[in-house]
PDB file of C-alpha atoms in Angstrom:
ATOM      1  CA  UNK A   1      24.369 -19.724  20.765  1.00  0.00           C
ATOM      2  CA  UNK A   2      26.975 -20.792  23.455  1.00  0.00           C
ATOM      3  CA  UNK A   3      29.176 -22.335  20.776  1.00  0.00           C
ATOM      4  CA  UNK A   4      30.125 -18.947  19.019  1.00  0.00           C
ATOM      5  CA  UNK A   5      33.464 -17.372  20.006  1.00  0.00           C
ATOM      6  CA  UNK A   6      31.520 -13.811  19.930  1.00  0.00           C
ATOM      7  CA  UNK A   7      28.947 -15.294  22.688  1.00  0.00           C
ATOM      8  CA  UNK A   8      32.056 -16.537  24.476  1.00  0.00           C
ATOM      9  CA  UNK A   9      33.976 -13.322  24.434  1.00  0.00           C
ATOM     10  CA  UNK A  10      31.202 -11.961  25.714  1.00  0.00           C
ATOM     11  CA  UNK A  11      31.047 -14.099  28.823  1.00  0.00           C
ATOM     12  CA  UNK A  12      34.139 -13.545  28.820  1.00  0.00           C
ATOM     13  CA  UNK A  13      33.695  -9.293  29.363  1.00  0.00           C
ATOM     14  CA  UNK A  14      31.065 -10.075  31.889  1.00  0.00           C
ATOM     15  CA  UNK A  15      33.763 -11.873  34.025  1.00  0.00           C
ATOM     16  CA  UNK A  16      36.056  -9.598  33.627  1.00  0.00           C
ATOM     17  CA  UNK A  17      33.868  -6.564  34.496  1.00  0.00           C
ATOM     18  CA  UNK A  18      32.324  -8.467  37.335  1.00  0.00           C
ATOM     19  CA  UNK A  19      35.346  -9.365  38.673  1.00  0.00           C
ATOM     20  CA  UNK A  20      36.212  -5.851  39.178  1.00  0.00           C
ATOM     21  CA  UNK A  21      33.559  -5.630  41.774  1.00  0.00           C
ATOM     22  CA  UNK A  22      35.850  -7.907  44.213  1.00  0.00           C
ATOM     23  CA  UNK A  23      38.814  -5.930  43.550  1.00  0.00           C
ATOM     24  CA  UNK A  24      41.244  -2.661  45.607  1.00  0.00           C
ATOM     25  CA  UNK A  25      40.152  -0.284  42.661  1.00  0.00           C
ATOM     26  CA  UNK A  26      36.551  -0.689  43.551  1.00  0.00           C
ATOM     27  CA  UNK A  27      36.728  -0.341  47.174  1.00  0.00           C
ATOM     28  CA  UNK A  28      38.531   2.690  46.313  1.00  0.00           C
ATOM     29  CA  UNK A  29      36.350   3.969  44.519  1.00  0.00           C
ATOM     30  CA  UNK A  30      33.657   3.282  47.296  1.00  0.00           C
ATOM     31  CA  UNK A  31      35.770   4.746  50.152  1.00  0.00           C
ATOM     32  CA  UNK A  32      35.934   7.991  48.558  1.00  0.00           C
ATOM     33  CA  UNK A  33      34.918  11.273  50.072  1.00  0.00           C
ATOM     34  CA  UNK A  34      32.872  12.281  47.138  1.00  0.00           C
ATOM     35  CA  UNK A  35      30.306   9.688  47.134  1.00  0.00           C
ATOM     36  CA  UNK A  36      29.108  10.419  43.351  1.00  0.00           C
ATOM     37  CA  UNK A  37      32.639   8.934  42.156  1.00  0.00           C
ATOM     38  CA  UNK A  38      31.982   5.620  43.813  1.00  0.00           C
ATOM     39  CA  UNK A  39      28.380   5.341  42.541  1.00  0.00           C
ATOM     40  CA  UNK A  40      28.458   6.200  39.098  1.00  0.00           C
ATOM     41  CA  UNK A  41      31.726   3.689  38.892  1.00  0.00           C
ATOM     42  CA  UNK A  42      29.455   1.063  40.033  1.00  0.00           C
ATOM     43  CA  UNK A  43      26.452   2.269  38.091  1.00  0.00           C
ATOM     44  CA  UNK A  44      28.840   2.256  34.777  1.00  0.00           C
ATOM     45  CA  UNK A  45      30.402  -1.159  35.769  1.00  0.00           C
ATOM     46  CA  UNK A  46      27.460  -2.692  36.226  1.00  0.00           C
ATOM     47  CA  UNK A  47      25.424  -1.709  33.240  1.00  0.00           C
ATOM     48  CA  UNK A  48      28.485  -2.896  31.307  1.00  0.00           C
ATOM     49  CA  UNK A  49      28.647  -6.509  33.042  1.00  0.00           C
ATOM     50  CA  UNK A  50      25.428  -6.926  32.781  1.00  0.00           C
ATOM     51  CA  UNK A  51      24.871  -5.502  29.327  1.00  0.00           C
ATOM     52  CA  UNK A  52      27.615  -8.094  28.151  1.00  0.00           C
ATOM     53  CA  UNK A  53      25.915 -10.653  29.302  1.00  0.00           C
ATOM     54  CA  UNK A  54      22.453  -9.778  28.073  1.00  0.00           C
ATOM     55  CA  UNK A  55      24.201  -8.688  24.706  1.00  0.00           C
ATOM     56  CA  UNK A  56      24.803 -13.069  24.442  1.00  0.00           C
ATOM     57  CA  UNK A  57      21.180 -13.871  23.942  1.00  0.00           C
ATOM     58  CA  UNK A  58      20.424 -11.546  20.787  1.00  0.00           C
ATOM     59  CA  UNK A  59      22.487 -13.563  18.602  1.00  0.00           C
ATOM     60  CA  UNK A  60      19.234 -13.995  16.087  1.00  0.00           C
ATOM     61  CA  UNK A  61      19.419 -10.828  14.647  1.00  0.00           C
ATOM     62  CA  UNK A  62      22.755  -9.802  13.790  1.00  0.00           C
ATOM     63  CA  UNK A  63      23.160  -6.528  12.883  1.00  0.00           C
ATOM     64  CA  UNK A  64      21.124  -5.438  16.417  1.00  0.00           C
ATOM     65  CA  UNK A  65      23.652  -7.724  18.490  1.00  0.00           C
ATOM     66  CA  UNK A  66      26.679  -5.610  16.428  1.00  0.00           C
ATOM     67  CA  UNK A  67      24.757  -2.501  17.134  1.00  0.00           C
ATOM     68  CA  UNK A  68      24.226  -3.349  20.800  1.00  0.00           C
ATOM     69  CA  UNK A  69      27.983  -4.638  21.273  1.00  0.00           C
ATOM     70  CA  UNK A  70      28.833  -1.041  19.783  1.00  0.00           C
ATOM     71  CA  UNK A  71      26.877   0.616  22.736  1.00  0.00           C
ATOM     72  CA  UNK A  72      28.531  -1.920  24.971  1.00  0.00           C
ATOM     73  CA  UNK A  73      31.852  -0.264  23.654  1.00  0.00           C
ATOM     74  CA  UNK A  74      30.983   2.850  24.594  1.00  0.00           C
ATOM     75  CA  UNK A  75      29.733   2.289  28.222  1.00  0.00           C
ATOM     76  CA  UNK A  76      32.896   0.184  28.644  1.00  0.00           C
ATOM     77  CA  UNK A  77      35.201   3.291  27.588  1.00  0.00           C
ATOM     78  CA  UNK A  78      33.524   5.262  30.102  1.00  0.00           C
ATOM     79  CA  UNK A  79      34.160   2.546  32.900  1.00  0.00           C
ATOM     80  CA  UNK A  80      37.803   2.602  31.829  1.00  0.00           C
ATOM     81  CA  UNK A  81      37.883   6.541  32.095  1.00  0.00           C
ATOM     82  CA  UNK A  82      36.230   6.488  35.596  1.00  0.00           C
ATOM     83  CA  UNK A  83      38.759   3.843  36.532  1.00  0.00           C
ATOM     84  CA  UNK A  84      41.825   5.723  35.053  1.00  0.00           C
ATOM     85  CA  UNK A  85      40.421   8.628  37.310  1.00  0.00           C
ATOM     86  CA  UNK A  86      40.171   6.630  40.409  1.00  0.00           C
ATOM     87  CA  UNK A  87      43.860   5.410  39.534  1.00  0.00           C
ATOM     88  CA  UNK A  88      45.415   8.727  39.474  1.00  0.00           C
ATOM     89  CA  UNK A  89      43.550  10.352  42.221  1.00  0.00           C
ATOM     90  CA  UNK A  90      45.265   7.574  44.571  1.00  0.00           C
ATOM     91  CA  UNK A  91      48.526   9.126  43.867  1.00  0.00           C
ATOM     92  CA  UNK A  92      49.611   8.651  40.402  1.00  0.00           C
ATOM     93  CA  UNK A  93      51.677   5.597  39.118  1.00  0.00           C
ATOM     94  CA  UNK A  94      54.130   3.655  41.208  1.00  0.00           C
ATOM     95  CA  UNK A  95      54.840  -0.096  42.676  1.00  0.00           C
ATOM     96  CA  UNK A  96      52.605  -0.118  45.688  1.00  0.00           C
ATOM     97  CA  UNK A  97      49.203   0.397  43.458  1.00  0.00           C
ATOM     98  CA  UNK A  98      49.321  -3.058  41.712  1.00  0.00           C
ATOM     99  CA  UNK A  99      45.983  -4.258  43.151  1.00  0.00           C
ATOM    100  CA  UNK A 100      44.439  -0.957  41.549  1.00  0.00           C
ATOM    101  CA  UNK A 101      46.412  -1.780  38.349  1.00  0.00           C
ATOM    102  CA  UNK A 102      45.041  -5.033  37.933  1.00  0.00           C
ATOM    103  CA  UNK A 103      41.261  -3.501  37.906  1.00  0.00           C
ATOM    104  CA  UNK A 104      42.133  -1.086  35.268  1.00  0.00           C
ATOM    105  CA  UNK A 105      44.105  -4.188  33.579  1.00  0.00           C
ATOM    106  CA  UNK A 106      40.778  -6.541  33.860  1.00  0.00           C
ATOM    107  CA  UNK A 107      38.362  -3.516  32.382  1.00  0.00           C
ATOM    108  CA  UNK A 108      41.231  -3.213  29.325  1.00  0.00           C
ATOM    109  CA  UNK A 109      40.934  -6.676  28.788  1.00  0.00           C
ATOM    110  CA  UNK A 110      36.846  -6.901  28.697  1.00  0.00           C
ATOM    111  CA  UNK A 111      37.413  -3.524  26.119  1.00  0.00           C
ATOM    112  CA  UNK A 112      39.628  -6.606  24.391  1.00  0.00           C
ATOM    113  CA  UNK A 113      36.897  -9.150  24.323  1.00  0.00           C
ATOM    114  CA  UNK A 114      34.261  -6.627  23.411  1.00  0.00           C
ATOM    115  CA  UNK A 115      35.953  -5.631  20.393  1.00  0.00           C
ATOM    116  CA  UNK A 116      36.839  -8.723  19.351  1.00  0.00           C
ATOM    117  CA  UNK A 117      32.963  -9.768  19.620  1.00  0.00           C
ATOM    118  CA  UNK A 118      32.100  -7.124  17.588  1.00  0.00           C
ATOM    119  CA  UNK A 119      34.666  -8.130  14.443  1.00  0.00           C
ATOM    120  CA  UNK A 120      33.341 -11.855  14.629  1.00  0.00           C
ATOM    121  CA  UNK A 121      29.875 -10.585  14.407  1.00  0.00           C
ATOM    122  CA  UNK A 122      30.786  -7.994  11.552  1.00  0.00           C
ATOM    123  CA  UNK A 123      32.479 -11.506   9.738  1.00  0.00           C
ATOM    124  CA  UNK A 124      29.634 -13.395  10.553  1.00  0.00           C
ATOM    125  CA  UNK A 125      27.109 -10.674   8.813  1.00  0.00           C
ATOM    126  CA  UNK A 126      29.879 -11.044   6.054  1.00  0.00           C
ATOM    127  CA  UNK A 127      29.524 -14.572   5.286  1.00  0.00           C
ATOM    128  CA  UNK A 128      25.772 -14.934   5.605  1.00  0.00           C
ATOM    129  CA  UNK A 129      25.267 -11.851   2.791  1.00  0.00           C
ATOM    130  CA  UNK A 130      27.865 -13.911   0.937  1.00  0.00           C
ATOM    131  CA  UNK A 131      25.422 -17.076   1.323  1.00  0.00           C
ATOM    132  CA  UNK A 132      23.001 -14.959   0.080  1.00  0.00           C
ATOM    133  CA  UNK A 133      24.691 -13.638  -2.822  1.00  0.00           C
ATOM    134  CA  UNK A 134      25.181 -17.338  -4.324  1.00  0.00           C
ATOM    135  CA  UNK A 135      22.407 -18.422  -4.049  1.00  0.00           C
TER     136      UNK A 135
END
C-alpha cells in the first residue's frame, strides 16, 4: 500500500492541500466580508485533503480508487477556482501578493499529484488485465 508511487502522490496532495490551511490565501479568505467565501473555501479544501488521504486506503479495488481519484479531481478544480477568486478579489496580480501566490501554487501542485495518481493507477489496471490476458 505505502510503497506505490500513486499512494505516495496522494500523501503527497493531502500535504499540499493541508498546508494551505496555514497559509495568507486562507486567512484571506477567512477575513472576508462575505462570510460564505471563506467557508465554502474551507469546506472545498478540506473535503479535498481529506478525500486524498482517504482515497490511499482503497488501493484493493482498482478501478473504484481511479474512479474516486477522478472525483478527487473535480473537488480539487473547484478549490483552485475558489482560490483563483480569492486571488483576484485582493487586487489582481502584482509583487506584494506572493504569500497568496504560493497557496494557489501549492493547490496547482496537489492538481499535479492527483493526476499523476490517477495515470499510475490507469497503468496499473493496464498491466494486471495484461497478467490476465497471458495467462
Amino acid at each position: 500500500m505505502i510503497q506505490r508511487i500513486q499512494s505516495v502522490l496522494l500523501f503527497l496532495a493531502f500535504l499540499l492541500n493541508g498546508s494551505v490551511f496555514f497559509n495568507a490565501l486562507y486567512s484571506h479568505a477567512m477575513h472576508d466580508p462575505q462570510q460564505w467565501l471563506g467557508l465554502s473555501f474551507a469546506i472545498i479544501l478540506t473535503i479535498a485533503s481529506l478525500g486524498s488521504l482517504g482515497a490511499i486506503f482503497l488501493y484493493k479495488n482498482r478501478e473504484n480508487h481511479q474512479r474516486w481519484v477522478s472525483v478527487l479531481l473535480l473537488i480539487q478544480i473547484i478549490a483552485i477556482g475558489f482560490a483563483i477568486g480569492i486571488y483576484i478579489s485582493l487586487g489582481g496580480f502584482g509583487m506584494f501578493l506572493w504569500d497568496e501566490t504560493i497557496g494557489l501554487g501549492l493547490l496547482v501542485l496537489a492538481l499535479g499529484a492527483q493526476l499523476y495518481a490517477r495515470k499510475k493507477i490507469k497503468d496499473d489496471i493496464e498491466l494486471v488485465k495484461s497478467m490476465d490476458r497471458i495467462r
